[in-house]
XYZ file of C-alpha atoms in Angstrom:
389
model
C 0.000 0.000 0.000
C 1.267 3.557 -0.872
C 0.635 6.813 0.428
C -2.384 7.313 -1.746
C -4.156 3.789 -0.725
C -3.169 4.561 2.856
C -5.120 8.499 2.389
C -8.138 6.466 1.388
C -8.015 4.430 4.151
C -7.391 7.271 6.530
C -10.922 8.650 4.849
C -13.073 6.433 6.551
C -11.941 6.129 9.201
C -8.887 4.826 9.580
C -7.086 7.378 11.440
C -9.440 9.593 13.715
C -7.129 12.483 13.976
C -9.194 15.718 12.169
C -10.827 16.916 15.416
C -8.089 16.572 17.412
C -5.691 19.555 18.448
C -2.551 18.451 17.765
C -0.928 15.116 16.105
C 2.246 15.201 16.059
C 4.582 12.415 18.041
C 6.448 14.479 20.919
C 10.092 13.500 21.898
C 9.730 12.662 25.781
C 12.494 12.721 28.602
C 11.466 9.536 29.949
C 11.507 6.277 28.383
C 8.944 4.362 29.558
C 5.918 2.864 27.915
C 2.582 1.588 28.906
C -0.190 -0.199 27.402
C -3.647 -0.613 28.934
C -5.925 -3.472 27.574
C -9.407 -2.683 28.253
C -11.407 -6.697 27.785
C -14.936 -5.209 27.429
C -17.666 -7.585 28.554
C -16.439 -8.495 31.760
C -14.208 -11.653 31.114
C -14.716 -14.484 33.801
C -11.536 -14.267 35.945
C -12.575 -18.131 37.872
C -12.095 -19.266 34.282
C -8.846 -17.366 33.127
C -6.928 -17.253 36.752
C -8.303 -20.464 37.977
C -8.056 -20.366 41.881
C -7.134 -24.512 42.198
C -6.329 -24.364 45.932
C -9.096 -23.673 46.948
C -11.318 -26.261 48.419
C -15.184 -24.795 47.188
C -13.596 -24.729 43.157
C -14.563 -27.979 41.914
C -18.312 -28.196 43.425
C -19.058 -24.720 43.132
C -17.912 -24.563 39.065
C -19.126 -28.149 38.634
C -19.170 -28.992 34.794
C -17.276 -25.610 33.856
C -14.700 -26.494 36.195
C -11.056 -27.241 34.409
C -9.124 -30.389 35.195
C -6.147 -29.865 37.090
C -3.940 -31.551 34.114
C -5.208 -28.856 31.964
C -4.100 -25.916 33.453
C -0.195 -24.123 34.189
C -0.194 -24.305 37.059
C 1.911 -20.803 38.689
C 1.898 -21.406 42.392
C -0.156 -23.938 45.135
C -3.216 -21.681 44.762
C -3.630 -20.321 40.882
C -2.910 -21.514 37.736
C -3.321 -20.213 34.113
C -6.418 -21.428 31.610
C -5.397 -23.379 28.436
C -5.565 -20.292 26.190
C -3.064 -18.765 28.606
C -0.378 -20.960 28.436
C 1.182 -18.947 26.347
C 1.933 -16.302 29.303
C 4.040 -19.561 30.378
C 6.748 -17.574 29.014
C 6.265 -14.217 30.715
C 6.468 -15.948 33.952
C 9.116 -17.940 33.497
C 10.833 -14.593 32.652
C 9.901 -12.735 35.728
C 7.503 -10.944 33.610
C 4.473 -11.500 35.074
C 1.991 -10.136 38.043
C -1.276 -11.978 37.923
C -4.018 -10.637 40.417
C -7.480 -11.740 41.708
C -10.414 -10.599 43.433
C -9.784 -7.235 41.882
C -12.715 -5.020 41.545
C -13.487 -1.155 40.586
C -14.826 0.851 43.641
C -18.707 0.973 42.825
C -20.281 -2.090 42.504
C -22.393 -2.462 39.515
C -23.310 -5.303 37.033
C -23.929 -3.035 34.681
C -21.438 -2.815 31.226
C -22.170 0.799 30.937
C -21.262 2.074 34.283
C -18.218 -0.584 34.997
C -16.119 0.542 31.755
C -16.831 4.092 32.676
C -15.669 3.638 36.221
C -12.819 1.796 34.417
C -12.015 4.372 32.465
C -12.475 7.558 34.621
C -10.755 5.999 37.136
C -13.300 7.583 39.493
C -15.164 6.172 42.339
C -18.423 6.473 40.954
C -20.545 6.210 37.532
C -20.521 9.654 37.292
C -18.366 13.116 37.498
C -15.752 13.966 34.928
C -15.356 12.545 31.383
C -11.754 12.466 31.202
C -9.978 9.191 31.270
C -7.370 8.532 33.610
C -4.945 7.677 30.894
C -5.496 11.531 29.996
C -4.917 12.489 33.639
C -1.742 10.616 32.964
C -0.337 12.216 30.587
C -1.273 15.482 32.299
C 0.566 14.541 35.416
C 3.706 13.484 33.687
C 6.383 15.529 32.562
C 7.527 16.520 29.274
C 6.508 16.256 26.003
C 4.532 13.529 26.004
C 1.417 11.713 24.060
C -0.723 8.799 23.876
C -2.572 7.209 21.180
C -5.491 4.675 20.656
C -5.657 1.587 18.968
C -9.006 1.039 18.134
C -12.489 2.186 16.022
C -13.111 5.191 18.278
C -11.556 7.289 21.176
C -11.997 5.403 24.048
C -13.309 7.013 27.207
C -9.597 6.411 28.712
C -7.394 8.386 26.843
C -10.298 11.258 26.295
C -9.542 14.716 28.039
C -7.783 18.033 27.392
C -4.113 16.403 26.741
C -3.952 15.595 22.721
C -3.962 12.307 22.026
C -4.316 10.554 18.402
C -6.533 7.094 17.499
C -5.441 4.831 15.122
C -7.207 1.977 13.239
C -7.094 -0.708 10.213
C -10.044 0.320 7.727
C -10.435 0.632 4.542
C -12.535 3.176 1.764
C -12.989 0.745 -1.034
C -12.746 2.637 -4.286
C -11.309 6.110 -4.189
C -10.242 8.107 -7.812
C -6.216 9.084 -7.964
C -7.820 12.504 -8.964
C -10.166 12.070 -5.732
C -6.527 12.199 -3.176
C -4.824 14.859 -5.198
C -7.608 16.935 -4.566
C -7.654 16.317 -0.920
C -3.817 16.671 -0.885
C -4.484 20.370 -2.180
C -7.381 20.895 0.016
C -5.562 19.988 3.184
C -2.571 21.802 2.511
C -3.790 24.931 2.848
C -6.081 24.049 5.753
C -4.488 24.798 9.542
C -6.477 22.305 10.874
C -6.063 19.619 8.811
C -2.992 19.590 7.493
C -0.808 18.685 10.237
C -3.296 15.587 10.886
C -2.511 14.621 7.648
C 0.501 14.543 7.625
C 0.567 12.602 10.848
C -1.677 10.037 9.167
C 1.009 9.464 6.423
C 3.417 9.105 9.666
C 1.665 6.516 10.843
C 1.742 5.080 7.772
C 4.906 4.594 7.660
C 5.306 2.797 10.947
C 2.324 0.441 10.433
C 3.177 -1.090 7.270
C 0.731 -2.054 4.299
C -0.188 -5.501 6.100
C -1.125 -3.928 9.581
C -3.341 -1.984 7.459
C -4.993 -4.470 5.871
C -4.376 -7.426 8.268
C -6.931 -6.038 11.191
C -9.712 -4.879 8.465
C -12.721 -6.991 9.391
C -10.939 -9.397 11.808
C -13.194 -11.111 15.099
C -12.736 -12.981 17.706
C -8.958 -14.730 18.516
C -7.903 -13.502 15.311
C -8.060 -9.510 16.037
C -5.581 -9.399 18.837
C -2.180 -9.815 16.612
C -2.931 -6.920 14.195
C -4.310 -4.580 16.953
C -0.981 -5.664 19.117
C 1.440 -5.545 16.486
C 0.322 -2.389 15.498
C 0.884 -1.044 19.150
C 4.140 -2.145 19.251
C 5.560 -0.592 16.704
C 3.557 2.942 17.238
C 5.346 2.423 21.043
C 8.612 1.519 20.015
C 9.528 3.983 18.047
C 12.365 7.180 20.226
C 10.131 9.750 19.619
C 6.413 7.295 19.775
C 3.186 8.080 22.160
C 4.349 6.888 26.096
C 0.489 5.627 26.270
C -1.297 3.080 23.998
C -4.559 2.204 24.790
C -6.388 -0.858 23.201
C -9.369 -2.738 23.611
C -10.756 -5.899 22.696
C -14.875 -6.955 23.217
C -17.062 -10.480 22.931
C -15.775 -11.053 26.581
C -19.599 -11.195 27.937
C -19.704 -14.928 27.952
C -23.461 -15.682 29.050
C -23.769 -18.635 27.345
C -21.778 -21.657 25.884
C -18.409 -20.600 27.885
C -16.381 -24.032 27.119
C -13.518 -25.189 28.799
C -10.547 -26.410 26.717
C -10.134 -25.273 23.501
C -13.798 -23.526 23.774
C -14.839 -19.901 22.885
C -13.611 -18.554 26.310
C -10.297 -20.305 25.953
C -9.905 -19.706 22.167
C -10.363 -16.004 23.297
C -7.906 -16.451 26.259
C -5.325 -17.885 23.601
C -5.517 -14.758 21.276
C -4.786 -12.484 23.797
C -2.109 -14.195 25.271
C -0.316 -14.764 21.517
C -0.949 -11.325 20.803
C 0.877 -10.528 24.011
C 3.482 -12.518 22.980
C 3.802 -11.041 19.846
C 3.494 -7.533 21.109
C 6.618 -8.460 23.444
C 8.511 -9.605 19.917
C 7.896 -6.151 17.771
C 8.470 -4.019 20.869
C 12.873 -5.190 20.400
C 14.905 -3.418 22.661
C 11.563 -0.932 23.900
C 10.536 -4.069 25.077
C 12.907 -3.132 28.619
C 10.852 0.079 29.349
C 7.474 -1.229 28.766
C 4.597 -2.058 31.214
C 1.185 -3.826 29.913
C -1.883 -3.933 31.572
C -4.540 -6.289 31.285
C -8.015 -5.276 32.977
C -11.938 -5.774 32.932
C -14.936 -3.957 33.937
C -15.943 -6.518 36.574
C -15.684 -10.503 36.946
C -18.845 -12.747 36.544
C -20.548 -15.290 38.500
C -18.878 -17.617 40.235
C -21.734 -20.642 39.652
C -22.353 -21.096 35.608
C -25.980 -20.073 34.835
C -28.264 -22.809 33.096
C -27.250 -22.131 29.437
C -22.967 -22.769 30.348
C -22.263 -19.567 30.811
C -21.503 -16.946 33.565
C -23.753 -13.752 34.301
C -22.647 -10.326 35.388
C -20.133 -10.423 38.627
C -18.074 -8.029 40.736
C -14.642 -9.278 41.224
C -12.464 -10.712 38.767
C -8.540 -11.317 37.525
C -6.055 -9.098 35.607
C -2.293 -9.130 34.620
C 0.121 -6.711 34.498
C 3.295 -7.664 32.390
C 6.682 -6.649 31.722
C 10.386 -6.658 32.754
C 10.246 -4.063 35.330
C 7.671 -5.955 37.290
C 9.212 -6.980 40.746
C 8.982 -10.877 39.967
C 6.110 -12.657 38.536
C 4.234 -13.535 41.213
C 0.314 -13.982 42.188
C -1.398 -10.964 44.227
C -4.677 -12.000 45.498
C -5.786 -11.560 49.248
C -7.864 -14.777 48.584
C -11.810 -14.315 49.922
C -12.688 -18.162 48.847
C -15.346 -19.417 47.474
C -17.300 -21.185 49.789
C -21.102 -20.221 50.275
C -20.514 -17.529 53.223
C -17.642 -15.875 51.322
C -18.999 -14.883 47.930
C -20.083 -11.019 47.122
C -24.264 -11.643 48.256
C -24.199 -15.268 47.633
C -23.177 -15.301 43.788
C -19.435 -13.363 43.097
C -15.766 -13.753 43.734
C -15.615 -11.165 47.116
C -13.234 -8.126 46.393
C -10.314 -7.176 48.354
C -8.211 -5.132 45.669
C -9.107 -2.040 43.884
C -8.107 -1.644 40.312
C -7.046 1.870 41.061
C -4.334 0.186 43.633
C -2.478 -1.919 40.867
C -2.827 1.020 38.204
C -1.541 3.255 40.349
C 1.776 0.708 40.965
C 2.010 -0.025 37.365
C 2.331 3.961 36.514
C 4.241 5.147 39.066
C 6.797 1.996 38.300
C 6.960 2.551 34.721
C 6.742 6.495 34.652
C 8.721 7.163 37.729
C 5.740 8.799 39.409
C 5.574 9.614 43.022
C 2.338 8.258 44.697
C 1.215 11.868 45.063
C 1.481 12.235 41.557
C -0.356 8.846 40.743
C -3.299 9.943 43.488
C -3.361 12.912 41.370
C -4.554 10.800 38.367
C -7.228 8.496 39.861
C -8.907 11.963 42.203
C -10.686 10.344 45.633
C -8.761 6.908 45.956
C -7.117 7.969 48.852
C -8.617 4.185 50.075
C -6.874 2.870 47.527
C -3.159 2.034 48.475
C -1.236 2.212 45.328
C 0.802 -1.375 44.918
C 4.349 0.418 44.340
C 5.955 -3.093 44.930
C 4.863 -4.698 42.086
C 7.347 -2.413 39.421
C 11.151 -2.440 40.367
């Protein structure tokens, strides 16, 4: 794909930059990186971090419960799904920080309110529409940037700081005459023409297959293009600090599976993509921090069609080689009948705000002032420094 088949693209959507302020990639005095994965839908943690010491697993997931045999297993309590294997390698590494019973502040079961409490990194539904990953960047200092891998802006990155999206798409037919035309047009606009040029930038760094590759793609097989496209937006000296992608079809109220089923084919994207994300980041690959999070966890029974319903706490990962050691955080509430969330969820004991908090101020050399500063209220929540060296 040339520059001209690349403008088309851009036209439809491809690159989301026009209404934005500014575009261009700004050379920042720090060199760390971070990318937050948003799983939209609530992914079941009890079937992704599968808590095998404890006692209640087996009888309370009955037919959706995994064979031991199946799983990797980490320490004497957790072990990794199927579809996670993959990770293997991460933790082997040192690379790896998997935590349970994680929850956001507010508990809802409601899609809508959980990703925006998510995203705000607020303690309620409600109050400001900037995303924390915006706050971030505000906090920081330097020139510094962030850009989103997906369809839209999402919620996270939104806010006063300028941030760019980016995504595979594609115009179909589109005249030579059509882009010289715009080319004229937009150079003598102000406030498109530096977008423009920053979509030809991007361009560049993507590659015709990245393009191409994530056009139209579902289920296991969108992670790699999304991921791979990350990496080498973050990789390059004078890149965005933040990428922020997302993934959905995590809502898994019926037909779950076990080994090798839609949950676990899902699972094993991700955690290839991962892997692959590590691979294109090269030598970045030392400065960068991943995180891995969901708007809440889901029931701990399966429901009557072999599926899980709407929950509150749940799992998450955070990845990389400044994480302390890989290691398991999870002040463990069981799951015996007295200690679920009112009779039907994993109980939570960690806030998401405490590990994002760790993973920023690790990566970014934040002080935990600074990190309150971009999740406002969560004095409660104790920021886990330890987990980034």
């Amino acid at each position: 794909m040339d520059r001209r088949d690349f403008v088309r693209t851009m036209c439809v959507g491809g690159v989301a930059t026009f209404a934005l302020p500014s575009v261009s990639f700004a050379r920042v005095p720090g060199q760390g990186r971070l990318m937050f994965v948003l799983l939209r839908g609530g992914f079941d943690g009890l079937a992704a971090l599968v808590p095998i010491g404890d006692p209640a697993y087996d009888a309370l997931r009955g037919p959706m419960a995994f064979a031991a045999g199946d799983l990797l297993r980490l320490d004497e309590g957790f072990a990794l799904a199927p579809g996670l294997a993959p990770l293997g390698g991460f933790w082997d590494r040192d690379e790896l920080v998997a935590v349970h019973a994680m929850a956001i502040p507010y508990r809802t079961r409601s899609h809508f309110d959980g990703q925006a409490i998510l995203e705000t990194g607020l303690g309620r539904p409600d109050g400001s529409a900037d995303g924390w990953l915006n706050r971030l960047l505000q906090v920081m200092g330097g020139e510094r940037t962030g850009i989103a891998v997906s369809a839209g802006m999402p919620r996270s990155l939104s806010g006063p700081h300028p941030v760019m999206t980016w995504s595979p798409a594609s115009l179909g037919a589109t005249t030579e005459t059509f882009i010289d035309r715009l080319h004229a047009l937009y150079r003598r606009d102000r406030v498109l023409r530096d977008p423009f040029e920053a979509a030809l930038e991007l361009d560049d760094l993507t590659g015709d297959e990245m393009m191409m590759g994530g056009r139209g793609r579902r289920g296991r097989d969108a992670f790699e293009p999304v991921l791979t496209a990350a990496a080498r937006f973050l990789r390059e000296p004078t890149g965005p600090n933040i990428a922020a992608v997302e993934f959905s079809g995590w809502d898994t109220h019926a037909n779950q599976g076990l080994v090798g089923g839609p949950l676990d084919r899902l699972l094993g994207g991700l955690a290839s993509g991962l892997g692959t994300f590590r691979r294109e980041m090269g030598e970045r690959w030392a400065d960068t921090t991943v995180v891995v999070m969901t708007e809440f966890g889901r029931t701990a029974r399966p429901n009557g069609t072999g599926g899980t319903d709407h929950g509150t706490a749940g799992a998450g990962f955070v990845l990389g080689p400044r994480v302390a050691r890989s290691t398991v955080i999870a002040d463990w509430p069981g799951l015996s009948e007295r200690d679920l969330y009112e009779g039907r969820d994993v109980r939570p004991t960690l806030d998401t705000r405490s590990v994002l908090k760790g993973a920023i101020a690790g990566t970014f050399d934040l002080t935990g002032a600074q990190a309150d500063r971009v999740f406002p209220g969560s004095d409660s929540a104790r920021g886990l420094f330890e987990i980034i060296r």
